[in-house]
mmCIF file of C-alpha atoms and ligand atoms in Angstrom:
data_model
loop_
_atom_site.group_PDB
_atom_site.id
_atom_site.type_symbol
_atom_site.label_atom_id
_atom_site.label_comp_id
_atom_site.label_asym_id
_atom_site.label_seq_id
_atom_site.Cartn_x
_atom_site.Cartn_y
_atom_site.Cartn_z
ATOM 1 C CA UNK A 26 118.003 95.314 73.048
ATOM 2 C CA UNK A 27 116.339 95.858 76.565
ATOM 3 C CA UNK A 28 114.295 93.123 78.481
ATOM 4 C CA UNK A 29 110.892 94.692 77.539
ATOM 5 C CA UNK A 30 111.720 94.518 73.681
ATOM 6 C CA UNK A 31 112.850 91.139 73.701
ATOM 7 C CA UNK A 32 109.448 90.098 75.815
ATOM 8 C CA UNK A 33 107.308 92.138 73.224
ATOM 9 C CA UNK A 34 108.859 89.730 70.314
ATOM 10 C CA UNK A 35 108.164 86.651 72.592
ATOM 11 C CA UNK A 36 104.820 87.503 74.140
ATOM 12 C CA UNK A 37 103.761 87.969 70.195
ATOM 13 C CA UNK A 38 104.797 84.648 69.428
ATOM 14 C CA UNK A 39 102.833 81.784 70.380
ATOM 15 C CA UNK A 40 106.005 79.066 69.732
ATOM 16 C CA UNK A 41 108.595 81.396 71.414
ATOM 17 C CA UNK A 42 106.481 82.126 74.174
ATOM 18 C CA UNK A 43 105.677 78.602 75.311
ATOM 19 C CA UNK A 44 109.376 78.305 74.943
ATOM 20 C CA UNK A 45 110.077 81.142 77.503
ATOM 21 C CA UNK A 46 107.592 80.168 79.848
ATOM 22 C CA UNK A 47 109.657 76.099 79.482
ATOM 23 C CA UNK A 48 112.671 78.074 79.966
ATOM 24 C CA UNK A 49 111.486 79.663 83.114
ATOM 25 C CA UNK A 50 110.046 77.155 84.074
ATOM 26 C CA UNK A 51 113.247 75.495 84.229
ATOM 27 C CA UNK A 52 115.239 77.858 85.864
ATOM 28 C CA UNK A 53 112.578 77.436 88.977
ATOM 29 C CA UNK A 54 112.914 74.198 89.206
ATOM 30 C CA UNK A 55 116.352 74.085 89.208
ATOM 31 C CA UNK A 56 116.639 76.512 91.702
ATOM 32 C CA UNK A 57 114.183 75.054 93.435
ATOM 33 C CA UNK A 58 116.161 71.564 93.430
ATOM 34 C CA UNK A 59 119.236 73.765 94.820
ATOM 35 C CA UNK A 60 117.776 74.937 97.541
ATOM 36 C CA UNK A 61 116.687 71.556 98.573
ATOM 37 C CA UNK A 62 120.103 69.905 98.366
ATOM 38 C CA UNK A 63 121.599 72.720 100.267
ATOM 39 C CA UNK A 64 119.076 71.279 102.897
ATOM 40 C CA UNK A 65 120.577 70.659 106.427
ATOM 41 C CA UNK A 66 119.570 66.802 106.759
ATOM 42 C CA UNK A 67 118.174 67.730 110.451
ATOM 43 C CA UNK A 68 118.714 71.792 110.987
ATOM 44 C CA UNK A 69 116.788 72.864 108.227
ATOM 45 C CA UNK A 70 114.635 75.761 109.323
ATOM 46 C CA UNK A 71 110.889 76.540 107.993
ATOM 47 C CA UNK A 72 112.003 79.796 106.037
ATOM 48 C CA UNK A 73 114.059 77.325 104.032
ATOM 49 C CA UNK A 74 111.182 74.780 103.261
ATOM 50 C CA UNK A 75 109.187 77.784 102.375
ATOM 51 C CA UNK A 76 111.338 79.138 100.270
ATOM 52 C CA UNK A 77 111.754 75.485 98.298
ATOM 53 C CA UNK A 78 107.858 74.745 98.137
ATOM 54 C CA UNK A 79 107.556 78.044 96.631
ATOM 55 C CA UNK A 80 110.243 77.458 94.167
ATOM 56 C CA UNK A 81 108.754 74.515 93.078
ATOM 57 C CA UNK A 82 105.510 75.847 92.682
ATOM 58 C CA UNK A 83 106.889 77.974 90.627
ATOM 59 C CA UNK A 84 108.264 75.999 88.341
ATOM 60 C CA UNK A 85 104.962 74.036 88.126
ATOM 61 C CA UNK A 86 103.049 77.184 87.547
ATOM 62 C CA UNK A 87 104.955 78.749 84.598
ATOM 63 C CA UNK A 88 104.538 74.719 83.272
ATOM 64 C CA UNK A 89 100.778 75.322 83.608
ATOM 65 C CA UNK A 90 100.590 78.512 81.957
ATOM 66 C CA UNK A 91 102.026 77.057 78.843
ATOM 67 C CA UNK A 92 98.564 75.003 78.223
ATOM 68 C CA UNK A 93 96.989 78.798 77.858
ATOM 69 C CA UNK A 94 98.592 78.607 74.750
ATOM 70 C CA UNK A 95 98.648 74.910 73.992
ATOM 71 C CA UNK A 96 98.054 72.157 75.848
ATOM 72 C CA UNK A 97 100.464 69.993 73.963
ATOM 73 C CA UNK A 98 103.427 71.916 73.412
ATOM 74 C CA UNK A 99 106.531 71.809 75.863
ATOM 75 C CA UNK A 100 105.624 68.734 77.926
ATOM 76 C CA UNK A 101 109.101 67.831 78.503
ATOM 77 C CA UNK A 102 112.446 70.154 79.667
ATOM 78 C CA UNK A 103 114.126 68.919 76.413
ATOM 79 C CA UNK A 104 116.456 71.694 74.367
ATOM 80 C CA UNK A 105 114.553 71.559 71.732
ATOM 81 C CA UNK A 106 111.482 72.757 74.075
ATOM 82 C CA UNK A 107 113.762 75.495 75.786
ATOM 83 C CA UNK A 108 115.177 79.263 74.533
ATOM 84 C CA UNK A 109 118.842 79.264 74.586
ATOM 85 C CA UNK A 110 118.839 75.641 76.173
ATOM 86 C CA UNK A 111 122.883 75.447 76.409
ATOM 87 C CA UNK A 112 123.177 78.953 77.846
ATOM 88 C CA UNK A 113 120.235 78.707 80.281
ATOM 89 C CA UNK A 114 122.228 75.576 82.247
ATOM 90 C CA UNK A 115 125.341 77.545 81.872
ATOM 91 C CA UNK A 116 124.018 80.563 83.694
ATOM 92 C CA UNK A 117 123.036 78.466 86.736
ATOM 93 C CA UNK A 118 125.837 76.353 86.869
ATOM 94 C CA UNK A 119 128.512 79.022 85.924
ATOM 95 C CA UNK A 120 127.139 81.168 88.756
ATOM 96 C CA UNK A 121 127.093 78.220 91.680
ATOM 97 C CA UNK A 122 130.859 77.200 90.573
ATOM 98 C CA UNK A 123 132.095 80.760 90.322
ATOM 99 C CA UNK A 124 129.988 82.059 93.634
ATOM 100 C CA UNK A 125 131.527 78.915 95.395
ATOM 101 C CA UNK A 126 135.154 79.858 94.401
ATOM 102 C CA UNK A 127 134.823 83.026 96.015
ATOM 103 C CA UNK A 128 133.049 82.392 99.202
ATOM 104 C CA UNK A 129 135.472 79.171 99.694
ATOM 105 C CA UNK A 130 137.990 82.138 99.670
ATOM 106 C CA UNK A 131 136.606 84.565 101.568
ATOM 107 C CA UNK A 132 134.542 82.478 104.494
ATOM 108 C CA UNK A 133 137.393 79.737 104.196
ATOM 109 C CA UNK A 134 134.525 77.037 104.120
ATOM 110 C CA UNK A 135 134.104 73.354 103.042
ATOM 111 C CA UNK A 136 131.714 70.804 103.641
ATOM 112 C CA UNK A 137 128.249 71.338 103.919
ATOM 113 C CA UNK A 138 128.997 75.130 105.306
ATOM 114 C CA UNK A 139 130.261 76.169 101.860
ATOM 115 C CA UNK A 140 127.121 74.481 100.492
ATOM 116 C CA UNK A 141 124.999 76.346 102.655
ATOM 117 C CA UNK A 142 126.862 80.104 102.162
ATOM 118 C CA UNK A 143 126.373 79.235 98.073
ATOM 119 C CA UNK A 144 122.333 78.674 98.941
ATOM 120 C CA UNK A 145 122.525 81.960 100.777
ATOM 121 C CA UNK A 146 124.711 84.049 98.374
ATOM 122 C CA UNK A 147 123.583 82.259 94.911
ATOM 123 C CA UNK A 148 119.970 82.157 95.663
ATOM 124 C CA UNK A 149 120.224 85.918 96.866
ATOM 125 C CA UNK A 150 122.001 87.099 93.407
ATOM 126 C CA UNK A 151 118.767 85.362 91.889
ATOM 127 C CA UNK A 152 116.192 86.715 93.699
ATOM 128 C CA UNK A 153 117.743 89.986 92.607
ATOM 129 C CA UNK A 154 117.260 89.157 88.981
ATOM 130 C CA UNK A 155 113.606 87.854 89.501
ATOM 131 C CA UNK A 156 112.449 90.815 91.548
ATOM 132 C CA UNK A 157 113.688 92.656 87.836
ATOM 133 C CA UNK A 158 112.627 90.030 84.953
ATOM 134 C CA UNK A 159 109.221 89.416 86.399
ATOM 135 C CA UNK A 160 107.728 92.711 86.878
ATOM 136 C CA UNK A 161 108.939 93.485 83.203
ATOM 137 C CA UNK A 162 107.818 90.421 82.017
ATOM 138 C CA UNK A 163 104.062 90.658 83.485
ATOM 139 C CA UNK A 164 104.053 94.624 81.971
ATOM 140 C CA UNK A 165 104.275 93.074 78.763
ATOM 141 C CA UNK A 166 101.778 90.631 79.679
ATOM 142 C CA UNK A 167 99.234 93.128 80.675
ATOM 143 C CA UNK A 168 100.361 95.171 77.633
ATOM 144 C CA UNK A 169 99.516 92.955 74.952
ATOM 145 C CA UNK A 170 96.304 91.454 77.159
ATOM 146 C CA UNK A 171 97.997 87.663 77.355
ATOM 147 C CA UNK A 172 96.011 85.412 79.265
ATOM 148 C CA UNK A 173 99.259 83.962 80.860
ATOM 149 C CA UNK A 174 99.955 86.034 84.265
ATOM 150 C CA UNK A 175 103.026 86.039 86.656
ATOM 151 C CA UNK A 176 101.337 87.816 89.295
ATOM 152 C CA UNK A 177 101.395 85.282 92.079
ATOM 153 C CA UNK A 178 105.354 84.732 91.315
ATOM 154 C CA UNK A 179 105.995 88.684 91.406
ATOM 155 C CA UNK A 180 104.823 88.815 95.208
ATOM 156 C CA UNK A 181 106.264 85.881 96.554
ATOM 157 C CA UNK A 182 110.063 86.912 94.859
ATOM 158 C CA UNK A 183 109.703 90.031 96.936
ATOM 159 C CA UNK A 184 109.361 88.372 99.759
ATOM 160 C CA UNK A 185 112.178 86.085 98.617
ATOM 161 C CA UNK A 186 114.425 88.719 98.442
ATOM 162 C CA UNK A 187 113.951 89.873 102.050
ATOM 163 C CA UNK A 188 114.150 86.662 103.593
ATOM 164 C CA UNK A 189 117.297 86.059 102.051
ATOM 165 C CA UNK A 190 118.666 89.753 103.300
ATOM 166 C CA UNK A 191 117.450 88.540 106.657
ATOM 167 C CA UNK A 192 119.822 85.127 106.460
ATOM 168 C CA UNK A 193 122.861 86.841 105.227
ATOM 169 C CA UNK A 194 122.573 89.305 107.881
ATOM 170 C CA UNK A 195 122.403 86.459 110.363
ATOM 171 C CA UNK A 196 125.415 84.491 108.265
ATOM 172 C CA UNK A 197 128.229 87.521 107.929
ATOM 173 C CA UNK A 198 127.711 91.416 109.665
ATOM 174 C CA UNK A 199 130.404 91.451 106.261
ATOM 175 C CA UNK A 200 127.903 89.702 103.751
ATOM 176 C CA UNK A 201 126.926 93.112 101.417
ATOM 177 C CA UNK A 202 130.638 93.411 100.356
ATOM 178 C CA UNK A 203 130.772 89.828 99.298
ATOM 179 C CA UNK A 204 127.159 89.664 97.851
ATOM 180 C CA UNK A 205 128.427 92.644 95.560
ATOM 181 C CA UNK A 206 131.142 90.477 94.069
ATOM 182 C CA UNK A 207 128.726 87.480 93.727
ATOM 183 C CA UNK A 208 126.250 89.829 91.972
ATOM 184 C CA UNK A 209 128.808 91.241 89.495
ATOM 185 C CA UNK A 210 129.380 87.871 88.619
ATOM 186 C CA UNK A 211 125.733 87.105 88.043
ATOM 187 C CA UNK A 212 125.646 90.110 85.799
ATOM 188 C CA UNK A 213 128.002 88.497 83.863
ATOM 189 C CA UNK A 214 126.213 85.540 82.763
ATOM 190 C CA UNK A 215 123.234 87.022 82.816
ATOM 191 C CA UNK A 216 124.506 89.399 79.537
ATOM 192 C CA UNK A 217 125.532 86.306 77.456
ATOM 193 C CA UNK A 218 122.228 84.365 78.645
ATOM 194 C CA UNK A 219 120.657 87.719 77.593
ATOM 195 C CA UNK A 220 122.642 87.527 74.281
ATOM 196 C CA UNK A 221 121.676 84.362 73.753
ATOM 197 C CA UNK A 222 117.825 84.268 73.778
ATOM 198 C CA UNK A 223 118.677 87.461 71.772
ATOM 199 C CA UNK A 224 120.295 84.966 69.035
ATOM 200 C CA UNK A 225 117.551 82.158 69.615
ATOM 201 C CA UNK A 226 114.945 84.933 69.141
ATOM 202 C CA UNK A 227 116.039 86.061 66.024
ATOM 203 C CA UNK A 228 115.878 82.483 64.668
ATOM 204 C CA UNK A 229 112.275 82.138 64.780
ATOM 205 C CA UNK A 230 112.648 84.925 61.981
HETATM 206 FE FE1 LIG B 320 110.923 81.611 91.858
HETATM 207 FE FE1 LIG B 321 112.514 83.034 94.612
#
């Protein structure tokens, strides 16, 4: 199954939707939350806070969206409120521990310096995914005439994405070589996450 297949079933869905939307929801904020402790305590630059208020405003507007379809539904980030609950932690832990592994390797780094080049590398490898998933994901939207919208989200990933090009090009002149590896790795988890909202999916069924 492709992304836009697996949306069409969930968009359709009232339950699973909300569900996605949680699970989304989620992910922002715990990206969001990364970001934040990856914070310099005193060099932390504006691009940075930016990019964390935006997170975070993510996460609160996919939240919001959910009362579209009912006010009362997903209130808390409980796995019983999520799509593939287990997996969806695993995919964002999986991918800090592994990415740190490898750039503790190949920068040599420790200390807050590693914790900084996993904000760059990680959040880049992310911003990859969401500049695929959300464009997808508001076609489908559109498609079936949802009042729930991603729009707002869609623009500021892409700008995301650049800023993040912009630091890594500042961090390493050798960063694209090592942001290959860290994306194969997000790849990775992103099939079995895939897989598993697959499985979840079907269980509505
Ligand atoms: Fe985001
Ligand atoms: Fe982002």
């Amino acid at each position: 199954m492709e992304w836009n297949n697996l949306l069409n079933i969930v968009v359709k869905n009232q339950g699973l939707h909300a569900r996605f939307l949680n699970t989304l929801s989620f992910m922002e904020n715990a990206g969001a939350r990364k970001i934040s402790s990856c914070e310099h305590p005193i060099e932390v630059s504006l691009l940075q806070l930016k990019h964390a208020a935006e997170e975070h405003r993510h996460a609160y507007y996919l939240k919001k969206q959910i009362q579209k379809i009912n006010v009362n539904w997903c209130l808390t980030y409980n796995a019983d409120e999520l799509l593939a609950a287990v997996s969806t932690k695993q995919y964002l832990n999986q991918l800090d521990i592994k990415a740190c592994r490898l750039l503790k390797q190949q920068f040599n780094l420790t200390g807050k310096d590693l914790k900084f080049a996993a904000y760059l590398f990680v959040t880049y490898a992310i911003e990859v995914r969401a500049d695929q998933l959300y464009p997808i994901y508001q076609e489908v939207l559109s498609e079936q005439k949802s009042r729930v919208m991603v729009k707002s989200i869609i623009l500021e990933e892409a700008g995301h994405l650049e800023e993040m090009i912009t630091q890594l090009e500042r961090f390493s002149v050798d960063w694209q070589s090592v942001a290959a590896q860290i994306l194969d790795i997000e790849n990775e988890l992103h099939s079995a996450w895939f897989k598993a909202l697959e499985n979840d999916t079907r269980q509505w069924f």
